[in-house]
């Protein structure tokens, strides 16, 4: 089966992702996304891994890697490195009942 989305990194993108993956001050999700894109790189500077292998190596699901590749191809590197914004804010439940005095 051919991959749905093919990640091809330029030299600049690759060096930026390598720096993010090496620095110790990167948020965990950014580190995982940068590392996944580097492992999926099918350009002249990379040898692509299979999605399942990347997911297993990074401790995420294959679907996460597919979504990441899709965002990179369709929206660019910035969108791929950031978390998707929530469609609506999370709701919350009151644990203490309100009483009116």
Coordinates of N, CA, C and O in Angstrom, one line a residue:
X1 N 0.8 -1.2 0.0 CA 0.0 0.0 0.0 C 0.9 1.2 0.0 O 1.8 1.4 0.8
X2 N 0.6 2.2 -0.9 CA 1.4 3.4 -0.9 C 0.9 4.3 0.2 O -0.2 4.4 0.5
X3 N 1.9 5.1 0.7 CA 1.5 6.1 1.7 C 0.5 7.1 1.2 O 0.7 7.6 0.1
X4 N -0.4 7.5 2.1 CA -1.4 8.6 1.7 C -0.7 9.9 1.5 O -0.9 10.7 0.6
X5 N 0.2 10.2 2.5 CA 0.9 11.5 2.5 C 2.3 11.2 2.6 O 2.8 10.5 3.4
X6 N 3.1 11.9 1.7 CA 4.5 11.7 1.6 C 5.2 12.9 2.2 O 5.1 14.0 1.7
X7 N 6.0 12.7 3.2 CA 6.8 13.8 3.9 C 8.1 13.9 3.2 O 8.9 13.0 3.2
X8 N 8.3 15.1 2.6 CA 9.6 15.4 2.0 C 10.1 16.7 2.6 O 9.6 17.7 2.3
X9 N 11.2 16.6 3.3 CA 11.7 17.7 4.0 C 12.9 18.4 3.2 O 13.7 17.7 2.7
X10 N 12.9 19.7 3.3 CA 14.0 20.4 2.7 C 15.2 20.4 3.7 O 15.0 20.0 4.8
X11 N 16.3 20.8 3.3 CA 17.5 20.8 4.2 C 17.2 21.7 5.4 O 17.6 21.4 6.5
X12 N 16.6 22.9 5.1 CA 16.3 23.8 6.2 C 15.3 23.2 7.2 O 15.5 23.4 8.4
X13 N 14.3 22.6 6.7 CA 13.3 22.0 7.6 C 13.9 20.9 8.4 O 13.7 20.7 9.6
X14 N 14.7 20.1 7.7 CA 15.4 19.0 8.4 C 16.3 19.4 9.5 O 16.3 18.9 10.6
X15 N 17.1 20.5 9.2 CA 18.0 21.0 10.3 C 17.2 21.6 11.4 O 17.6 21.4 12.6
X16 N 16.1 22.3 11.1 CA 15.3 22.8 12.2 C 14.7 21.7 13.1 O 14.7 21.8 14.3
X17 N 14.2 20.7 12.5 CA 13.6 19.5 13.2 C 14.7 18.8 14.0 O 14.4 18.4 15.1
X18 N 15.9 18.6 13.4 CA 17.0 18.0 14.2 C 17.4 18.8 15.4 O 17.6 18.2 16.5
X19 N 17.4 20.1 15.3 CA 17.7 21.0 16.4 C 16.6 20.8 17.5 O 16.9 20.8 18.7
X20 N 15.4 20.8 17.1 CA 14.3 20.7 18.1 C 14.4 19.3 18.8 O 14.1 19.2 20.0
X21 N 14.7 18.3 18.0 CA 14.8 16.9 18.6 C 16.0 16.8 19.5 O 16.0 16.0 20.5
X22 N 17.0 17.6 19.3 CA 18.3 17.5 20.1 C 18.2 18.4 21.4 O 18.8 18.1 22.4
X23 N 17.5 19.5 21.3 CA 17.5 20.4 22.4 C 16.7 19.8 23.6 O 15.8 19.1 23.4
X24 N 17.2 20.1 24.7 CA 16.5 19.6 25.9 C 15.4 20.4 26.4 O 14.8 20.1 27.4
X25 N 15.1 21.5 25.7 CA 14.1 22.4 26.2 C 12.8 22.5 25.3 O 12.2 23.5 25.2
X26 N 12.5 21.4 24.7 CA 11.4 21.3 23.7 C 10.3 20.6 24.4 O 10.5 19.6 25.1
X27 N 9.0 21.1 24.2 CA 7.9 20.4 24.8 C 7.8 19.0 24.2 O 8.2 18.7 23.1
X28 N 7.2 18.1 25.0 CA 7.2 16.7 24.6 C 6.5 16.5 23.3 O 7.0 15.7 22.5
X29 N 5.3 17.1 23.1 CA 4.6 16.9 21.9 C 5.4 17.4 20.7 O 5.4 16.8 19.6
X30 N 6.1 18.5 20.9 CA 6.9 19.1 19.8 C 8.0 18.2 19.5 O 8.3 17.9 18.3
X31 N 8.7 17.6 20.5 CA 9.8 16.7 20.3 C 9.3 15.4 19.5 O 9.9 15.0 18.5
X32 N 8.1 14.9 19.9 CA 7.6 13.7 19.3 C 7.3 14.0 17.8 O 7.6 13.2 16.9
X33 N 6.6 15.1 17.6 CA 6.3 15.5 16.2 C 7.5 15.7 15.3 O 7.5 15.3 14.2
X34 N 8.5 16.4 15.9 CA 9.7 16.6 15.1 C 10.4 15.3 14.8 O 10.9 15.1 13.7
X35 N 10.5 14.5 15.8 CA 11.2 13.2 15.6 C 10.4 12.3 14.6 O 11.0 11.7 13.7
X36 N 9.1 12.3 14.6 CA 8.3 11.6 13.7 C 8.5 12.0 12.3 O 8.6 11.2 11.3
X37 N 8.5 13.4 12.1 CA 8.7 13.9 10.7 C 10.1 13.5 10.2 O 10.2 13.2 9.0
X38 N 11.1 13.5 11.1 CA 12.4 13.2 10.6 C 12.4 11.7 10.2 O 13.1 11.3 9.2
X39 N 11.8 10.8 10.9 CA 11.8 9.4 10.6 C 10.9 9.1 9.4 O 11.2 8.1 8.7
X40 N 9.9 9.9 9.1 CA 9.1 9.7 7.9 C 9.6 10.4 6.7 O 9.0 10.3 5.6
X41 N 10.7 11.1 6.8 CA 11.2 11.9 5.6 C 11.6 11.0 4.5 O 12.4 10.1 4.6
X42 N 10.9 11.2 3.3 CA 11.2 10.5 2.1 C 12.0 11.3 1.1 O 12.1 10.9 -0.1
X43 N 12.6 12.4 1.6 CA 13.4 13.2 0.7 C 14.8 12.6 0.5 O 15.1 11.5 0.9
X44 N 15.7 13.3 -0.2 CA 17.0 12.8 -0.5 C 17.9 12.6 0.7 O 18.9 11.9 0.6
X45 N 17.6 13.3 1.8 CA 18.4 13.2 3.0 C 17.9 12.2 4.0 O 18.5 12.1 5.1
X46 N 16.8 11.6 3.7 CA 16.2 10.7 4.7 C 15.9 9.3 4.1 O 15.8 9.2 2.9
X47 N 15.7 8.3 5.0 CA 15.2 7.0 4.5 C 14.0 6.7 5.4 O 14.1 6.5 6.6
X48 N 12.8 6.8 4.7 CA 11.6 6.7 5.5 C 11.3 5.4 6.2 O 11.6 4.3 5.6
X49 N 10.8 5.5 7.4 CA 10.4 4.3 8.1 C 8.9 4.1 7.8 O 8.2 5.0 7.4
X50 N 8.4 2.9 8.1 CA 7.0 2.6 8.0 C 6.3 3.3 9.1 O 6.8 3.5 10.2
X51 N 5.0 3.7 8.9 CA 4.2 4.4 9.9 C 4.2 3.6 11.2 O 4.3 4.1 12.3
X52 N 3.9 2.3 11.1 CA 3.8 1.5 12.3 C 5.1 1.4 13.1 O 5.1 1.5 14.3
X53 N 6.2 1.4 12.4 CA 7.5 1.4 13.1 C 7.8 2.7 13.8 O 8.3 2.8 14.9
X54 N 7.4 3.9 13.2 CA 7.6 5.2 13.8 C 6.7 5.3 15.0 O 7.2 5.7 16.1
X55 N 5.5 4.8 14.9 CA 4.5 4.9 16.0 C 5.0 4.1 17.2 O 5.0 4.5 18.3
X56 N 5.5 2.9 16.9 CA 6.0 2.0 18.0 C 7.3 2.6 18.7 O 7.4 2.6 19.9
X57 N 8.2 3.2 17.8 CA 9.4 3.8 18.4 C 9.1 5.0 19.3 O 9.8 5.2 20.3
X58 N 8.1 5.8 18.9 CA 7.8 7.0 19.7 C 6.7 6.8 20.7 O 6.3 7.7 21.5
X59 N 6.1 5.6 20.8 CA 5.0 5.4 21.8 C 3.7 6.1 21.5 O 3.0 6.5 22.4
X60 N 3.4 6.2 20.2 CA 2.1 6.8 19.9 C 1.4 5.8 18.9 O 1.9 4.8 18.5
X61 N 0.2 6.1 18.5 CA -0.6 5.3 17.6 C -0.2 5.6 16.2 O 0.2 6.7 15.8
X62 N -0.4 4.6 15.3 CA -0.1 4.9 13.8 C -1.1 6.0 13.3 O -0.7 6.8 12.4
X63 N -2.3 6.1 13.8 CA -3.2 7.1 13.4 C -2.6 8.5 13.7 O -2.8 9.5 13.0
X64 N -2.0 8.7 14.9 CA -1.3 9.9 15.2 C -0.3 10.3 14.2 O -0.2 11.5 13.7
X65 N 0.5 9.4 13.7 CA 1.5 9.6 12.7 C 0.9 10.0 11.4 O 1.3 10.9 10.7
X66 N -0.2 9.3 11.0 CA -0.9 9.6 9.8 C -1.5 11.1 9.8 O -1.4 11.8 8.9
X67 N -2.1 11.4 11.0 CA -2.6 12.8 11.1 C -1.5 13.8 11.0 O -1.7 14.9 10.4
X68 N -0.4 13.5 11.6 CA 0.8 14.4 11.6 C 1.3 14.6 10.2 O 1.5 15.7 9.8
X69 N 1.4 13.5 9.5 CA 1.9 13.6 8.1 C 0.9 14.4 7.2 O 1.3 15.3 6.4
X70 N -0.4 14.2 7.4 CA -1.4 15.0 6.7 C -1.3 16.5 7.0 O -1.4 17.3 6.1
X71 N -1.2 16.8 8.3 CA -1.1 18.2 8.6 C 0.2 18.9 8.0 O 0.2 20.0 7.5
X72 N 1.3 18.1 8.0 CA 2.5 18.6 7.4 C 2.4 18.9 5.9 O 2.7 19.9 5.4
X73 N 1.8 17.9 5.2 CA 1.6 18.1 3.8 C 0.6 19.2 3.4 O 0.9 19.9 2.5
X74 N -0.5 19.2 4.1 CA -1.5 20.2 3.7 C -1.3 21.6 4.3 O -1.7 22.6 3.7
X75 N -0.7 21.7 5.5 CA -0.7 23.0 6.2 C 0.7 23.5 6.5 O 0.9 24.6 6.9
X76 N 1.7 22.6 6.4 CA 3.1 23.1 6.6 C 3.7 22.6 7.9 O 3.0 22.0 8.8
X77 N 5.0 23.0 8.1 CA 5.7 22.5 9.2 C 5.2 23.1 10.5 O 5.2 22.4 11.6
X78 N 4.9 24.4 10.5 CA 4.4 25.0 11.7 C 3.1 24.4 12.3 O 3.0 24.1 13.5
X79 N 2.2 24.1 11.4 CA 1.0 23.4 11.8 C 1.2 22.0 12.3 O 0.6 21.6 13.3
X80 N 2.2 21.3 11.7 CA 2.5 20.0 12.2 C 3.2 19.9 13.5 O 3.0 19.0 14.3
X81 N 3.9 21.0 13.9 CA 4.6 21.0 15.2 C 3.7 21.4 16.3 O 4.0 21.2 17.5
X82 N 2.7 22.1 16.0 CA 1.8 22.6 17.1 C 0.6 21.7 17.3 O 0.2 21.0 16.3
X83 N 0.0 21.7 18.4 CA -1.2 21.0 18.7 C -2.4 21.6 18.0 O -2.4 22.9 17.9
X84 N -3.3 20.8 17.5 CA -4.5 21.4 16.9 C -5.3 22.1 18.0 O -5.5 21.5 19.0
X85 N -5.8 23.3 17.7 CA -6.7 23.9 18.6 C -8.0 23.2 18.8 O -8.5 22.6 17.8
X86 N -8.6 23.2 20.0 CA -9.8 22.5 20.2 C -11.0 23.2 19.5 O -11.0 24.4 19.5
X87 N -11.9 22.5 19.1 CA -13.1 23.0 18.4 C -13.9 23.8 19.4 O -14.5 24.9 19.1
X88 N -14.0 23.3 20.6 CA -14.8 24.0 21.7 C -14.0 23.8 23.0 O -13.4 22.8 23.2
X89 N -14.2 24.7 23.9 CA -13.5 24.6 25.2 C -14.0 23.4 26.0 O -15.2 23.1 25.8
X90 N -13.2 22.8 26.8 CA -13.7 21.7 27.6 C -14.7 22.1 28.6 O -14.7 23.2 29.2
X91 N -15.7 21.3 28.9 CA -16.7 21.6 29.9 C -16.2 21.2 31.2 O -15.2 20.5 31.4
X92 N -16.8 21.6 32.2 CA -16.4 21.2 33.6 C -17.7 20.9 34.4 O -18.7 21.5 34.2
X93 N -17.5 20.0 35.4 CA -18.6 19.7 36.2 C -18.3 20.2 37.6 O -17.2 20.2 38.1
X94 N -19.3 20.7 38.3 CA -19.2 21.2 39.6 C -19.2 20.0 40.6 O -20.1 19.1 40.5
X95 N -18.2 19.8 41.4 CA -18.2 18.7 42.3 C -18.9 19.0 43.7 O -19.3 18.1 44.4
X96 N -19.0 20.3 43.9 CA -19.6 20.7 45.2 C -21.0 21.4 44.8 O -21.0 22.3 44.0
X97 N -22.1 20.9 45.4 CA -23.3 21.5 45.0 C -23.4 22.9 45.6 O -22.9 23.2 46.7
X98 N -24.0 23.8 44.8 CA -24.2 25.2 45.2 C -25.4 25.3 46.1 O -26.5 24.7 45.8
X99 N -25.3 26.0 47.2 CA -26.4 26.2 48.1 C -26.6 27.7 48.2 O -25.7 28.5 48.4
X100 N -27.8 28.1 48.2 CA -28.1 29.5 48.3 C -28.6 29.8 49.8 O -29.5 29.1 50.3
X101 N -28.0 30.7 50.4 CA -28.4 30.9 51.8 C -29.3 32.1 51.9 O -29.4 33.0 51.2

